């Protein structure tokens, strides 16, 4: 039954992935266009409403394209780019598929969403396969300080564990924030040559200005590492509950309290980020302010997590031994 549920979830995740690829211009390539022009549709093939291109009806079209630099040729467009009988549609061609030249807003957000859905689909598939393997539920005991899954589950969630979990989710949120903040920054048609943002002040407002996608990739990696650490700390908490002082003596838990220095540094960085936003962005829509405030929002959220989950290793041990 679990395998069936995971298999169905994998199918739904794949359909969401295919729909995202079709609707967010993932196939249209680089930000800079090699050629721009206008297209008149000559023929189309219909796909959908459910299939390898996701959910919804779309058309793979051929069109006669008149390039601005001169010359006309017939070009095939991927589903989701053109519709039957369209004429004089602005189009472009970069390093991959030709596409409609309306906006590059999905240049970064689209691939990030596609990667996330691709990983989710793969996870569901692996879960479906592994659920069919006998003995997968048997945990390998720790040779010296064994704890069962039931004991780990019954252990109170301490502030330190909650902090690590929230930090892992915040790291994933940071990856999503980069994708969302890129949308107004890239919300303009492509042109032959270098892309020009309609809101360059967004980039000026960011403290961290890395190549597109690098911040998101690093944030996901950090989220995975912190998530693993959180599970390790939860198991240690379960061992403290089960074995008590003997386990603490063996592990030599630090006796000091938690420092206020990280919180002070985060507060200073958050103030700096807010100042940068105010100085860089003036008369702009709310979405532009939110995009420019990406780093400020992440730092303020990080500061909130740190302040609301303060707990030293000594305090955590005392809490669990009392149980």
Coordinates of N, CA, C and O in Angstrom, one line a residue, residues 157-264:
X157 N 11.1 17.4 21.8 CA 11.8 18.2 20.8 C 12.4 19.4 21.5 O 11.6 20.3 22.0
X158 N 13.7 19.4 21.7 CA 14.3 20.5 22.5 C 14.4 21.7 21.6 O 14.3 21.7 20.4
X159 N 14.8 22.8 22.2 CA 15.0 24.1 21.4 C 16.1 23.9 20.4 O 16.1 24.5 19.3
X160 N 17.1 23.2 20.8 CA 18.3 23.1 19.9 C 17.9 22.3 18.7 O 18.3 22.6 17.5
X161 N 17.1 21.2 18.8 CA 16.6 20.5 17.7 C 15.7 21.3 16.9 O 15.7 21.3 15.6
X162 N 14.8 22.1 17.5 CA 13.9 22.9 16.8 C 14.6 24.0 16.0 O 14.2 24.3 14.9
X163 N 15.7 24.5 16.6 CA 16.5 25.5 15.9 C 17.1 24.9 14.6 O 17.0 25.6 13.6
X164 N 17.7 23.8 14.7 CA 18.3 23.2 13.6 C 17.2 22.9 12.5 O 17.5 23.1 11.3
X165 N 16.1 22.4 12.9 CA 15.0 22.1 11.9 C 14.6 23.4 11.2 O 14.4 23.5 10.0
X166 N 14.4 24.5 12.0 CA 14.0 25.7 11.4 C 15.0 26.3 10.5 O 14.7 26.9 9.5
X167 N 16.3 26.1 10.9 CA 17.4 26.6 10.0 C 17.4 25.9 8.7 O 17.7 26.5 7.6
X168 N 17.2 24.6 8.7 CA 17.1 23.8 7.5 C 16.0 24.3 6.6 O 16.2 24.5 5.4
X169 N 14.8 24.5 7.2 CA 13.7 25.0 6.4 C 14.0 26.4 5.9 O 13.6 26.8 4.7
X170 N 14.7 27.2 6.7 CA 15.0 28.6 6.3 C 16.0 28.6 5.1 O 15.9 29.4 4.2
X171 N 16.9 27.6 5.1 CA 17.9 27.5 4.0 C 17.1 27.2 2.7 O 17.4 27.7 1.7
X172 N 16.1 26.3 2.8 CA 15.3 26.0 1.6 C 14.5 27.2 1.2 O 14.4 27.5 0.0
X173 N 14.0 28.0 2.2 CA 13.3 29.2 1.9 C 14.2 30.2 1.2 O 13.7 31.0 0.4
X174 N 15.5 30.2 1.6 CA 16.4 31.1 0.9 C 16.6 30.8 -0.5 O 16.7 31.7 -1.4
X175 N 16.7 29.5 -0.8 CA 16.8 29.1 -2.2 C 15.5 29.5 -3.0 O 15.6 30.0 -4.1
X176 N 14.3 29.3 -2.4 CA 13.1 29.8 -3.0 C 13.1 31.3 -3.2 O 12.6 31.9 -4.2
X177 N 13.6 32.0 -2.2 CA 13.6 33.5 -2.2 C 14.5 34.0 -3.4 O 14.2 35.0 -4.0
X178 N 15.6 33.3 -3.7 CA 16.4 33.7 -4.8 C 15.6 33.6 -6.1 O 15.7 34.5 -7.0
X179 N 14.9 32.5 -6.3 CA 14.1 32.3 -7.5 C 13.0 33.4 -7.6 O 12.8 34.0 -8.7
X180 N 12.3 33.6 -6.5 CA 11.2 34.6 -6.5 C 11.8 36.0 -6.8 O 11.2 36.8 -7.5
X181 N 12.9 36.4 -6.1 CA 13.4 37.7 -6.2 C 14.0 38.0 -7.7 O 14.0 39.1 -8.1
X182 N 14.3 36.9 -8.4 CA 14.9 37.1 -9.7 C 13.8 37.4 -10.7 O 14.1 37.9 -11.8
X183 N 12.5 37.1 -10.4 CA 11.4 37.3 -11.4 C 11.2 38.8 -11.8 O 11.2 39.1 -13.0
X184 N 11.1 39.7 -10.8 CA 11.0 41.1 -11.3 C 12.3 41.6 -11.9 O 12.3 42.5 -12.8
X185 N 13.4 41.1 -11.4 CA 14.7 41.5 -12.0 C 14.9 41.2 -13.5 O 15.4 41.9 -14.2
X186 N 14.3 40.0 -13.9 CA 14.5 39.5 -15.2 C 13.2 39.8 -16.1 O 13.0 39.2 -17.2
X187 N 12.2 40.6 -15.5 CA 10.9 40.7 -16.2 C 11.0 41.7 -17.3 O 10.4 42.8 -17.2
X188 N 11.6 41.3 -18.4 CA 11.7 42.1 -19.6 C 12.0 41.2 -20.8 O 12.6 40.1 -20.6
X189 N 11.7 41.6 -22.0 CA 12.0 40.8 -23.2 C 13.5 40.7 -23.4 O 14.3 41.7 -23.0
X190 N 13.9 39.6 -24.0 CA 15.3 39.5 -24.3 C 15.6 40.4 -25.6 O 14.7 40.7 -26.3
X191 N 16.9 40.7 -25.7 CA 17.3 41.4 -26.9 C 18.6 40.8 -27.4 O 19.3 40.1 -26.6
X192 N 19.0 41.0 -28.6 CA 20.3 40.5 -29.1 C 21.4 41.1 -28.3 O 21.5 42.3 -28.2
X193 N 22.2 40.3 -27.7 CA 23.3 40.8 -26.9 C 23.0 40.7 -25.4 O 22.2 39.8 -25.0
X194 N 23.6 41.5 -24.6 CA 23.5 41.4 -23.2 C 22.1 41.8 -22.7 O 21.5 42.8 -23.2
X195 N 21.6 41.1 -21.7 CA 20.2 41.4 -21.2 C 20.3 42.6 -20.3 O 21.3 42.8 -19.5
X196 N 19.3 43.4 -20.3 CA 19.2 44.6 -19.5 C 18.0 44.5 -18.6 O 16.8 44.3 -19.1
X197 N 18.2 44.5 -17.3 CA 17.1 44.4 -16.3 C 16.3 45.7 -16.3 O 16.8 46.8 -16.3
X198 N 14.9 45.5 -16.1 CA 14.1 46.7 -16.0 C 14.2 47.3 -14.6 O 13.8 48.5 -14.4
X199 N 14.8 46.5 -13.6 CA 15.0 47.0 -12.2 C 16.4 46.7 -11.7 O 16.5 45.8 -10.9
X200 N 17.4 47.4 -12.3 CA 18.8 47.0 -11.8 C 19.0 47.4 -10.4 O 20.0 46.9 -9.8
X201 N 18.2 48.2 -9.8 CA 18.4 48.6 -8.4 C 18.2 47.4 -7.5 O 18.7 47.4 -6.3
X202 N 17.4 46.3 -7.9 CA 17.3 45.1 -7.1 C 18.6 44.5 -6.8 O 18.9 44.2 -5.6
X203 N 19.5 44.4 -7.8 CA 20.8 43.8 -7.6 C 21.6 44.7 -6.7 O 22.4 44.2 -5.8
X204 N 21.5 46.0 -6.7 CA 22.2 46.9 -5.9 C 21.8 46.8 -4.4 O 22.6 47.1 -3.5
X205 N 20.6 46.3 -4.2 CA 20.1 46.2 -2.8 C 20.6 44.9 -2.1 O 20.4 44.8 -0.9
X206 N 21.1 44.0 -2.9 CA 21.5 42.7 -2.3 C 22.9 42.8 -1.7 O 23.8 43.4 -2.2
X207 N 23.0 42.2 -0.5 CA 24.3 42.0 0.1 C 25.1 40.9 -0.6 O 26.4 41.0 -0.7
X208 N 24.5 39.9 -0.9 CA 25.1 38.7 -1.6 C 24.7 38.7 -3.0 O 23.6 38.5 -3.4
X209 N 25.7 39.0 -3.9 CA 25.4 39.1 -5.3 C 26.3 38.1 -6.0 O 27.4 38.3 -6.5
X210 N 25.8 36.8 -6.1 CA 26.5 35.7 -6.7 C 25.8 35.4 -8.1 O 24.7 35.9 -8.4
X211 N 26.5 34.7 -8.9 CA 25.9 34.3 -10.2 C 24.6 33.6 -10.0 O 24.4 32.9 -9.0
X212 N 23.7 33.7 -10.9 CA 22.3 33.2 -10.8 C 22.4 31.7 -10.5 O 23.0 30.9 -11.2
X213 N 21.7 31.3 -9.4 CA 21.6 29.9 -9.0 C 22.6 29.4 -8.0 O 22.3 28.4 -7.4
X214 N 23.7 30.1 -7.9 CA 24.7 29.7 -6.9 C 24.2 29.7 -5.5 O 24.4 28.8 -4.7
X215 N 23.6 30.8 -5.1 CA 23.0 31.0 -3.8 C 22.0 29.9 -3.5 O 22.0 29.3 -2.4
X216 N 21.1 29.6 -4.4 CA 20.1 28.6 -4.2 C 20.8 27.2 -4.0 O 20.4 26.4 -3.1
X217 N 21.7 26.9 -4.9 CA 22.4 25.6 -4.7 C 23.1 25.4 -3.4 O 23.0 24.4 -2.7
X218 N 23.8 26.5 -3.0 CA 24.5 26.5 -1.7 C 23.5 26.3 -0.5 O 23.7 25.6 0.4
X219 N 22.4 27.1 -0.6 CA 21.4 27.0 0.4 C 20.8 25.6 0.6 O 20.5 25.1 1.7
X220 N 20.5 24.9 -0.6 CA 20.0 23.6 -0.5 C 21.0 22.6 0.1 O 20.6 21.8 0.9
X221 N 22.3 22.8 -0.2 CA 23.3 22.0 0.4 C 23.4 22.2 1.9 O 23.5 21.3 2.7
X222 N 23.3 23.5 2.3 CA 23.3 23.8 3.8 C 22.1 23.2 4.4 O 22.2 22.6 5.6
X223 N 20.9 23.2 3.8 CA 19.7 22.7 4.4 C 19.9 21.2 4.6 O 19.4 20.6 5.6
X224 N 20.5 20.5 3.6 CA 20.7 19.0 3.8 C 21.6 18.7 4.9 O 21.3 17.8 5.7
X225 N 22.7 19.5 5.0 CA 23.7 19.2 6.1 C 23.0 19.5 7.5 O 23.2 18.7 8.4
X226 N 22.3 20.6 7.6 CA 21.7 21.0 8.9 C 20.6 20.0 9.2 O 20.4 19.6 10.4
X227 N 19.9 19.5 8.2 CA 18.9 18.5 8.5 C 19.5 17.2 9.1 O 18.9 16.6 10.0
X228 N 20.6 16.8 8.5 CA 21.3 15.6 9.1 C 21.8 15.8 10.5 O 21.7 14.9 11.4
X229 N 22.3 17.0 10.7 CA 22.8 17.3 12.1 C 21.6 17.3 13.1 O 21.7 16.8 14.2
X230 N 20.5 17.8 12.6 CA 19.3 17.9 13.5 C 18.9 16.5 13.9 O 18.5 16.2 15.1
X231 N 18.9 15.5 13.0 CA 18.5 14.2 13.3 C 19.5 13.5 14.2 O 19.2 12.8 15.1
X232 N 20.8 13.9 14.1 CA 21.8 13.4 15.0 C 21.6 13.9 16.4 O 21.8 13.2 17.4
X233 N 21.3 15.2 16.5 CA 21.1 15.8 17.8 C 19.8 15.2 18.5 O 19.8 14.9 19.7
X234 N 18.8 14.9 17.7 CA 17.6 14.2 18.2 C 17.9 12.9 18.8 O 17.4 12.5 19.8
X235 N 18.7 12.1 18.1 CA 19.1 10.8 18.6 C 19.9 10.9 19.9 O 19.8 10.1 20.8
X236 N 20.8 11.9 19.9 CA 21.6 12.1 21.2 C 20.6 12.5 22.3 O 20.9 12.0 23.4
X237 N 19.6 13.2 22.0 CA 18.6 13.6 23.0 C 17.9 12.3 23.5 O 17.7 12.1 24.8
X238 N 17.6 11.4 22.6 CA 17.0 10.1 23.0 C 17.9 9.3 23.9 O 17.5 8.6 24.9
X239 N 19.2 9.3 23.6 CA 20.2 8.6 24.4 C 20.3 9.2 25.8 O 20.5 8.5 26.8
X240 N 20.2 10.5 25.9 CA 20.2 11.2 27.2 C 19.0 10.7 28.0 O 19.2 10.4 29.2
X241 N 17.9 10.7 27.4 CA 16.7 10.3 28.1 C 16.8 8.9 28.6 O 16.4 8.5 29.7
X242 N 17.3 8.0 27.8 CA 17.4 6.6 28.1 C 18.5 6.2 29.1 O 18.3 5.5 30.1
X243 N 19.7 6.8 28.9 CA 20.9 6.4 29.6 C 21.3 7.4 30.7 O 22.1 7.1 31.6
X244 N 20.7 8.6 30.6 CA 21.0 9.6 31.7 C 22.4 10.1 31.9 O 23.1 10.3 30.9
X245 N 22.8 10.2 33.1 CA 24.1 10.8 33.4 C 25.3 10.0 32.9 O 26.3 10.6 32.5
X246 N 25.1 8.7 32.8 CA 26.2 7.9 32.3 C 26.6 8.2 30.8 O 27.8 8.3 30.4
X247 N 25.6 8.5 30.0 CA 25.8 8.9 28.6 C 26.4 10.3 28.6 O 27.4 10.6 27.8
X248 N 26.0 11.2 29.5 CA 26.5 12.6 29.5 C 28.0 12.6 29.9 O 28.8 13.3 29.4
X249 N 28.3 11.7 30.9 CA 29.7 11.6 31.4 C 30.6 11.1 30.2 O 31.7 11.5 30.1
X250 N 30.1 10.2 29.4 CA 30.9 9.6 28.4 C 31.1 10.6 27.2 O 32.1 10.7 26.6
X251 N 30.1 11.5 27.0 CA 30.2 12.4 25.9 C 30.7 13.8 26.3 O 31.1 14.6 25.4
X252 N 30.8 14.0 27.5 CA 31.4 15.3 28.0 C 30.7 16.5 27.4 O 31.3 17.3 26.6
X253 N 29.5 16.7 27.8 CA 28.7 17.8 27.3 C 29.3 19.1 27.8 O 29.6 19.3 28.9
X254 N 29.5 20.1 26.9 CA 30.0 21.4 27.3 C 29.1 22.0 28.4 O 27.9 22.0 28.3
X255 N 29.8 22.7 29.3 CA 29.1 23.3 30.5 C 28.7 24.7 30.3 O 28.0 25.3 31.1
X256 N 29.3 25.4 29.3 CA 29.0 26.8 29.1 C 27.6 27.1 28.6 O 26.9 26.3 28.1
X257 N 27.2 28.4 28.7 CA 26.0 28.8 28.2 C 26.1 29.2 26.7 O 27.2 29.2 26.1
X258 N 25.0 29.6 26.1 CA 25.0 30.1 24.7 C 25.4 31.5 24.6 O 25.0 32.4 25.4
X259 N 26.1 31.8 23.6 CA 26.7 33.2 23.4 C 25.7 34.1 22.7 O 24.9 33.6 21.8
X260 N 25.7 35.4 23.0 CA 24.9 36.4 22.3 C 25.6 36.9 21.1 O 25.0 37.7 20.3
X261 N 26.9 36.6 20.8 CA 27.6 37.1 19.7 C 27.0 36.8 18.4 O 26.8 37.7 17.5
X262 N 26.6 35.6 18.1 CA 25.9 35.3 16.8 C 24.7 36.2 16.6 O 24.5 36.7 15.4
X263 N 23.9 36.3 17.6 CA 22.7 37.2 17.5 C 23.0 38.6 17.2 O 22.4 39.3 16.3
X264 N 24.1 39.1 17.8 CA 24.5 40.5 17.6 C 25.0 40.7 16.2 O 24.7 41.7 15.5

